[in-house]
Short mmCIF file of C-alpha atoms in Angstrom, two decimals:
data_model
loop_
_atom_site.label_atom_id
_atom_site.label_comp_id
_atom_site.label_asym_id
_atom_site.label_seq_id
_atom_site.Cartn_x
_atom_site.Cartn_y
_atom_site.Cartn_z
CA MET A 1017 -29.70 9.73 2.25
CA ILE A 1018 -26.67 7.63 1.35
CA GLU A 1019 -26.24 9.82 -1.69
CA TRP A 1020 -25.85 12.91 0.49
CA VAL A 1021 -23.28 11.14 2.65
CA SER A 1022 -21.18 10.39 -0.42
CA TYR A 1023 -21.48 14.02 -1.60
CA PHE A 1024 -20.29 15.07 1.83
CA ILE A 1025 -17.30 12.71 1.70
CA VAL A 1026 -16.24 13.87 -1.76
CA ALA A 1027 -16.56 17.51 -0.65
CA LEU A 1028 -14.39 16.84 2.41
CA MET A 1029 -11.86 15.07 0.20
CA ILE A 1030 -11.62 18.05 -2.16
CA ILE A 1031 -11.28 20.49 0.75
CA SER A 1032 -8.52 18.47 2.39
CA ALA A 1033 -6.71 18.13 -0.95
CA ILE A 1034 -6.75 21.92 -1.38
CA PHE A 1035 -5.46 22.40 2.16
CA ALA A 1036 -2.77 19.77 1.61
CA VAL A 1037 -1.25 21.82 -1.21
CA GLU A 1038 -1.94 25.24 0.32
CA TRP A 1039 -0.47 24.86 3.79
CA LYS A 1040 3.10 26.09 4.14
CA ASP A 1041 3.73 23.94 7.21
CA LEU A 1042 4.71 20.61 5.69
CA LEU A 1043 3.67 18.66 8.76
CA ALA A 1044 0.17 20.08 8.36
CA ALA A 1045 0.32 19.23 4.65
CA VAL A 1046 1.05 15.60 5.57
CA VAL A 1047 -2.04 15.65 7.79
CA GLY A 1048 -4.03 16.96 4.82
CA MET A 1049 -2.64 14.20 2.61
CA ALA A 1050 -3.54 11.55 5.17
CA ALA A 1051 -7.05 13.02 5.36
CA VAL A 1052 -7.36 12.74 1.56
CA SER A 1053 -6.32 9.09 1.87
CA LEU A 1054 -8.86 8.51 4.61
CA PHE A 1055 -11.72 10.03 2.62
CA ALA A 1056 -10.62 8.18 -0.51
CA SER A 1057 -10.72 4.98 1.51
CA ILE A 1058 -14.24 5.75 2.73
CA ALA A 1059 -15.27 6.60 -0.83
CA PHE A 1060 -13.92 3.26 -2.08
CA PHE A 1061 -15.87 1.54 0.66
CA PHE A 1062 -19.04 3.39 -0.39
CA LEU A 1063 -18.46 2.28 -3.98
CA GLN A 1064 -18.34 -1.32 -2.67
CA ALA A 1065 -14.67 -2.00 -3.25
CA PRO A 1066 -13.52 -3.21 0.18
CA ASP A 1067 -10.21 -4.63 -1.13
CA VAL A 1068 -9.15 -1.26 -2.50
CA ALA A 1069 -10.44 0.54 0.60
CA MET A 1070 -8.31 -1.63 2.89
CA THR A 1071 -5.20 -1.19 0.80
CA GLU A 1072 -5.74 2.57 0.55
CA ALA A 1073 -6.21 2.87 4.32
CA ALA A 1074 -3.16 0.74 5.15
CA ILE A 1075 -0.79 2.35 2.63
CA GLY A 1076 -2.12 5.89 2.31
CA ALA A 1077 -3.07 6.71 5.87
CA ALA A 1078 -0.36 4.90 7.83
CA MET A 1079 2.73 4.07 5.81
CA SER A 1080 3.04 7.00 3.41
CA ALA A 1081 2.20 9.57 6.11
CA ALA A 1082 4.90 8.03 8.33
CA VAL A 1083 7.44 8.06 5.49
CA PHE A 1084 6.65 11.71 4.70
CA ILE A 1085 7.01 12.66 8.35
CA PHE A 1086 10.43 10.94 8.52
CA ALA A 1087 11.48 12.86 5.42
CA ILE A 1088 10.33 16.16 6.99
CA LYS A 1089 12.17 15.33 10.19
CA ARG A 1090 15.42 14.99 8.29
CA THR A 1091 14.97 18.07 6.10
CA GLN A 1092 12.98 21.13 7.12
CA ARG A 1093 9.48 21.75 8.29
CA TYR A 1094 8.47 25.00 6.56
CA GLU A 1095 8.27 25.81 2.90
CA SER A 1096 10.83 28.55 2.33
CA GLU A 1097 10.60 31.15 -0.42
CA GLU A 1098 14.17 32.34 -0.50
CA GLU A 1099 16.69 32.25 -3.30
CA GLY A 1100 17.55 28.86 -4.59
CA THR A 1101 13.94 28.21 -5.46
CA GLY A 1102 12.95 29.06 -8.99
CA TRP A 1103 10.02 30.95 -10.45
CA TRP A 1104 8.02 27.72 -10.69
CA VAL A 1105 7.88 27.56 -6.90
CA ARG A 1106 7.48 31.22 -6.04
CA TRP A 1107 4.07 31.91 -7.50
CA MET B 1251 -0.74 35.50 -9.05
CA VAL B 1252 -1.09 35.50 -12.83
CA LYS B 1253 0.56 32.11 -13.03
CA ARG B 1254 -1.78 30.81 -10.38
CA ALA B 1255 -4.83 32.03 -12.27
CA LEU B 1256 -3.49 30.55 -15.50
CA ALA B 1257 -2.90 27.21 -13.77
CA ILE B 1258 -6.43 27.18 -12.35
CA ILE B 1259 -7.93 28.03 -15.75
CA THR B 1260 -5.90 25.26 -17.41
CA LEU B 1261 -6.98 22.76 -14.77
CA LEU B 1262 -10.62 23.77 -15.18
CA LEU B 1263 -10.31 23.27 -18.94
CA ILE B 1264 -8.79 19.81 -18.48
CA GLY B 1265 -11.48 18.94 -15.95
CA PHE B 1266 -14.22 20.10 -18.29
CA TRP B 1267 -12.74 18.07 -21.12
CA LEU B 1268 -12.56 14.91 -18.95
CA ALA B 1269 -16.10 15.45 -17.63
CA LYS B 1270 -17.40 15.86 -21.17
CA GLY B 1271 -15.83 12.54 -22.08
CA LEU B 1272 -17.23 10.81 -19.00
CA VAL B 1273 -20.81 12.00 -19.53
CA GLY B 1274 -21.29 9.29 -22.13
CA VAL B 1275 -20.34 6.49 -19.70
CA PRO B 1276 -23.31 5.44 -17.55
CA PHE B 1277 -22.53 4.80 -13.90
CA GLY B 1278 -23.20 1.44 -12.30
CA GLU B 1279 -24.68 -0.18 -15.38
CA ASP B 1280 -23.94 -3.65 -16.54
CA LYS B 1281 -21.38 -3.11 -19.25
CA MET B 1282 -19.06 -5.97 -18.40
CA LEU B 1283 -17.55 -8.12 -21.12
CA VAL B 1284 -14.56 -9.82 -19.51
CA GLY B 1285 -15.93 -9.16 -16.04
CA GLU B 1286 -18.95 -11.30 -16.79
CA TYR B 1287 -16.65 -14.23 -17.58
CA TYR B 1288 -14.67 -13.73 -14.38
CA LEU B 1289 -17.78 -13.63 -12.20
CA GLU B 1290 -19.29 -16.72 -13.77
CA ASN B 1291 -16.20 -18.92 -13.82
CA VAL B 1292 -14.19 -17.75 -10.85
CA LYS B 1293 -15.30 -20.51 -8.47
CA GLU B 1294 -14.74 -23.47 -10.79
CA GLN B 1295 -11.55 -22.19 -12.34
CA THR B 1296 -9.72 -20.85 -9.31
CA GLY B 1297 -11.70 -21.88 -6.22
CA ALA B 1298 -11.55 -18.40 -4.74
CA VAL B 1299 -14.71 -16.82 -3.37
CA ASN B 1300 -13.17 -13.34 -3.53
CA ALA B 1301 -13.18 -12.54 -7.23
CA VAL B 1302 -10.73 -9.66 -6.86
CA THR B 1303 -7.92 -11.82 -5.51
CA ALA B 1304 -8.65 -14.45 -8.13
CA VAL B 1305 -8.20 -11.87 -10.87
CA VAL B 1306 -5.15 -10.31 -9.26
CA VAL B 1307 -3.27 -13.53 -8.47
CA ASN B 1308 -4.63 -16.04 -10.91
CA TYR B 1309 -6.02 -14.55 -14.11
CA ARG B 1310 -3.69 -11.55 -14.13
CA GLY B 1311 -0.80 -12.91 -12.09
CA PHE B 1312 1.84 -11.11 -14.13
CA ASP B 1313 0.60 -7.73 -12.93
CA THR B 1314 1.01 -8.76 -9.31
CA LEU B 1315 4.53 -10.00 -10.01
CA GLY B 1316 5.25 -6.61 -11.57
CA GLU B 1317 3.83 -4.79 -8.55
CA VAL B 1318 5.97 -6.84 -6.19
CA THR B 1319 8.98 -6.03 -8.36
CA VAL B 1320 8.15 -2.32 -8.23
CA LEU B 1321 7.95 -2.44 -4.45
CA PHE B 1322 11.23 -4.35 -4.27
CA ILE B 1323 12.94 -1.76 -6.48
CA ALA B 1324 11.51 1.05 -4.34
CA SER B 1325 12.86 -0.56 -1.19
CA THR B 1326 16.24 -1.21 -2.78
CA GLY B 1327 16.34 2.35 -4.07
CA VAL B 1328 15.65 3.82 -0.65
CA GLY B 1329 18.34 1.57 0.79
CA ALA B 1330 20.85 2.62 -1.87
CA LEU B 1331 19.99 6.31 -1.55
CA LEU B 1332 20.30 6.41 2.23
CA TRP B 1333 23.23 4.04 2.50
CA ARG B 1334 25.84 4.87 5.13
CA ARG B 1335 28.53 2.75 6.63
CA LYS B 1336 27.27 3.34 10.12
CA LYS B 1337 23.73 4.28 10.98
CA GLU B 1338 22.08 4.73 14.30
CA ARG B 1339 18.73 5.67 15.68
CA SER B 1340 18.75 9.33 16.60
CA ALA B 1341 15.76 9.36 18.95
CA LYS B 1342 16.48 11.27 22.11
CA SER B 1343 13.40 10.72 24.23
CA GLU B 1344 11.74 7.46 25.11
CA GLY B 1345 8.00 7.32 24.60
CA SER B 1346 5.78 7.84 27.60
CA VAL B 1347 4.88 4.88 29.78
CA VAL B 1348 1.38 4.79 28.37
CA LEU B 1349 2.75 4.68 24.84
CA THR B 1350 5.28 1.92 25.44
CA ALA B 1351 2.86 -0.20 27.47
CA GLY B 1352 0.13 0.34 24.89
CA ALA B 1353 2.49 -0.56 22.05
CA LYS B 1354 3.49 -3.77 23.84
CA MET B 1355 -0.14 -4.74 24.31
CA LEU B 1356 -1.27 -3.81 20.80
CA LEU B 1357 1.63 -5.46 18.98
CA PRO B 1358 0.34 -9.08 18.93
CA PHE B 1359 -3.12 -7.94 17.89
CA ILE B 1360 -1.85 -5.93 14.92
CA MET B 1361 0.49 -8.77 13.86
CA LEU B 1362 -2.27 -11.33 14.15
CA PHE B 1363 -4.71 -9.20 12.19
CA GLY B 1364 -2.16 -8.56 9.44
CA ALA B 1365 -1.48 -12.28 9.15
CA TYR B 1366 -5.23 -12.92 9.15
CA ILE B 1367 -5.72 -10.52 6.24
CA PHE B 1368 -3.11 -12.12 4.01
CA VAL B 1369 -3.92 -15.72 4.87
CA HIS B 1370 -7.63 -15.21 4.15
CA GLY B 1371 -7.08 -13.31 0.91
CA HIS B 1372 -9.21 -15.71 -1.11
CA LEU B 1373 -12.19 -15.50 1.28
CA THR B 1374 -12.40 -11.98 2.67
CA PRO B 1375 -11.43 -8.56 1.32
CA GLY B 1376 -7.77 -7.77 1.52
CA GLY B 1377 -4.86 -9.94 0.50
CA GLY B 1378 -1.12 -9.68 0.47
CA PHE B 1379 -0.66 -5.94 0.13
CA PRO B 1380 -2.94 -4.65 2.92
CA GLY B 1381 -1.90 -7.54 5.17
CA GLY B 1382 1.77 -6.84 4.63
CA ALA B 1383 1.22 -3.12 5.19
CA THR B 1384 -0.56 -3.90 8.46
CA VAL B 1385 2.37 -6.03 9.63
CA ALA B 1386 4.74 -3.22 8.66
CA THR B 1387 2.58 -0.81 10.66
CA ALA B 1388 3.20 -2.96 13.73
CA PHE B 1389 6.96 -2.60 13.23
CA LEU B 1390 6.51 1.12 12.61
CA MET B 1391 4.77 1.34 15.97
CA LEU B 1392 7.71 -0.42 17.62
CA TYR B 1393 10.13 2.01 15.98
CA LEU B 1394 8.11 4.99 17.14
CA ALA B 1395 7.49 3.81 20.68
CA PHE B 1396 10.94 2.54 21.65
CA LYS B 1397 14.14 4.48 21.46
CA GLU B 1398 16.50 1.63 20.79
CA TYR B 1399 14.36 -0.77 18.81
CA GLU B 1400 15.89 -2.12 15.63
CA ILE B 1401 14.88 -5.00 13.41
CA ASP B 1402 17.20 -7.92 12.97
CA HIS B 1403 18.69 -7.29 9.53
CA LYS B 1404 20.15 -10.79 9.33
CA VAL B 1405 16.58 -12.16 9.36
CA PHE B 1406 14.68 -9.46 7.50
CA GLU B 1407 16.55 -9.03 4.24
CA PRO B 1408 16.95 -12.77 3.51
CA LEU B 1409 13.28 -13.29 4.33
CA GLU B 1410 12.30 -10.61 1.86
CA GLY B 1411 14.40 -12.20 -0.86
CA LEU B 1412 13.18 -15.69 -0.04
CA ALA B 1413 9.54 -14.63 -0.27
CA GLY B 1414 10.12 -13.10 -3.70
CA VAL B 1415 12.02 -16.16 -4.89
CA GLY B 1416 9.20 -18.32 -3.54
CA TYR B 1417 6.65 -16.45 -5.65
CA VAL B 1418 8.70 -16.95 -8.81
CA THR B 1419 9.31 -20.60 -7.86
CA VAL B 1420 5.58 -21.24 -7.56
CA GLY B 1421 5.17 -19.70 -10.99
CA LEU B 1422 8.02 -21.78 -12.44
CA ILE B 1423 6.56 -25.01 -11.05
CA GLY B 1424 3.39 -24.02 -12.90
CA LEU B 1425 5.48 -23.56 -16.03
CA ALA B 1426 6.90 -27.06 -15.62
CA ILE B 1427 3.55 -28.73 -14.94
CA GLY B 1428 1.00 -26.76 -16.89
CA GLY B 1429 2.93 -25.19 -19.68
CA TYR B 1430 2.78 -21.49 -18.78
CA PHE B 1431 4.17 -19.23 -16.10
CA LEU B 1432 2.01 -18.85 -12.96
CA PHE B 1433 -0.19 -21.81 -13.93
CA ASP B 1434 -2.31 -22.77 -10.90
CA TRP B 1435 -0.97 -26.30 -10.51
CA ILE B 1436 -2.45 -26.94 -7.06
CA TRP B 1437 -5.97 -26.30 -8.27
CA GLN B 1438 -5.86 -27.42 -11.90
CA THR B 1439 -3.54 -30.42 -11.73
CA TRP B 1440 -3.67 -31.69 -8.17
CA GLN B 1441 -7.30 -30.61 -7.73
CA PHE B 1442 -6.56 -30.01 -4.07
CA GLY B 1443 -9.50 -28.60 -2.12
CA HIS B 1444 -12.09 -28.93 -4.86
CA GLU B 1445 -14.84 -29.97 -2.47
CA ASN B 1446 -13.80 -27.23 -0.07
CA ILE B 1447 -14.73 -23.99 -1.86
CA GLY B 1448 -15.35 -21.18 0.60
CA ARG B 1449 -13.16 -22.68 3.32
CA LEU B 1450 -9.57 -22.02 4.21
CA PHE B 1451 -7.94 -24.90 2.34
CA SER B 1452 -9.14 -24.09 -1.14
CA ALA B 1453 -8.35 -21.78 -4.03
CA GLY B 1454 -5.17 -23.49 -5.24
CA PHE B 1455 -2.06 -21.40 -4.87
CA ILE B 1456 -3.76 -18.09 -3.97
CA PRO B 1457 -3.27 -18.45 -0.18
CA ILE B 1458 0.35 -19.56 -0.68
CA ILE B 1459 1.19 -16.68 -2.99
CA TYR B 1460 -0.61 -14.19 -0.78
CA THR B 1461 1.27 -15.40 2.28
CA LEU B 1462 4.55 -14.93 0.40
CA ILE B 1463 3.47 -11.49 -0.82
CA GLY B 1464 2.37 -10.53 2.68
CA ILE B 1465 5.76 -11.47 4.13
CA LYS B 1466 7.54 -9.68 1.32
CA VAL B 1467 5.51 -6.47 1.55
CA GLY B 1468 5.73 -6.45 5.35
CA THR B 1469 9.52 -6.85 5.44
CA GLU B 1470 9.98 -4.38 2.57
CA LEU B 1471 7.95 -1.56 4.10
CA THR B 1472 9.63 -2.20 7.45
CA GLY B 1473 12.98 -1.94 5.70
CA ILE B 1474 12.00 1.39 4.16
CA VAL B 1475 10.94 2.70 7.60
CA ASP B 1476 14.20 1.41 9.08
CA ASN B 1477 16.24 3.15 6.40
CA MET B 1478 14.40 6.43 6.78
CA ILE B 1479 14.44 6.59 10.57
CA LYS B 1480 18.16 5.97 11.05
CA GLU B 1481 20.81 8.62 10.67
CA GLU B 1482 24.53 8.91 10.71
CA PRO B 1483 25.77 9.39 14.26
CA LYS B 1484 26.68 13.02 14.86
CA GLY B 1485 30.39 13.64 15.37
CA GLY B 1486 32.77 10.71 14.96
CA GLY B 1487 31.01 9.38 11.88
CA GLN B 1488 32.41 7.02 9.29
#
């Protein structure tokens, strides 16, 4: 039973990681990143590391998401594919 | 598209290679060498019930000092990068009444819980870093809920420096008394709290250092938030 719950959490973590890099809306990507942090925190808790789980939740879910959102607010919200970006971005 | 496929194939190869290496490592088995020593001796040698904080602050104190230094450099770097002569909050709309009232009511609870986490680092999970981050989250909430809120820089930056200096001072006192940096003088030399293991006043200098780290991390992350949320006033700058 508990095994299947941990499979489920790891699967959700992988899915949210893929979405976090795939979404072109950076605000949505931040949400994906925060979801990865949340599932990582739950996974640490399942592996019986409460210290790491607390730190991951406090830093990953709250502080880094807030810092990313501030950065987006002062730059731009959508990933642009115009000139100025090199071949390493365009694919 | 080709580059994407190539990248995925490369990643799959790297993943396969790592998985092949990890197959030989059994999961959850007792393979501890140093860990055994920590678990057996942690109570007598450091007085902490939480073995993780004992390792992080006491046995491997240098790493924690390095982490604190990294965080300090990150905060200083953000401050240097976003430095302007005159910076103001650029928020245009006040939060709704529910938000501001809720923030006012939640604030003491979040502060208290953050302080609880870093004071009880040697007894319960947590410690300086999550506690400090929780305190910083409370300030983040204030920044987000109120249009004109701003921390008192005359208090915050000196407090951050003082907490860091306090950590090094505790280590240097250990150097003077015990012969090496970060020697736990309260536990080993004074033997303060030896009959008290598992209660608040035990574990030598771990609660002191974690309180200092909590203050430092809290003020540092708040400073980063403050730097990132403020902008140059539009028109009539400088």
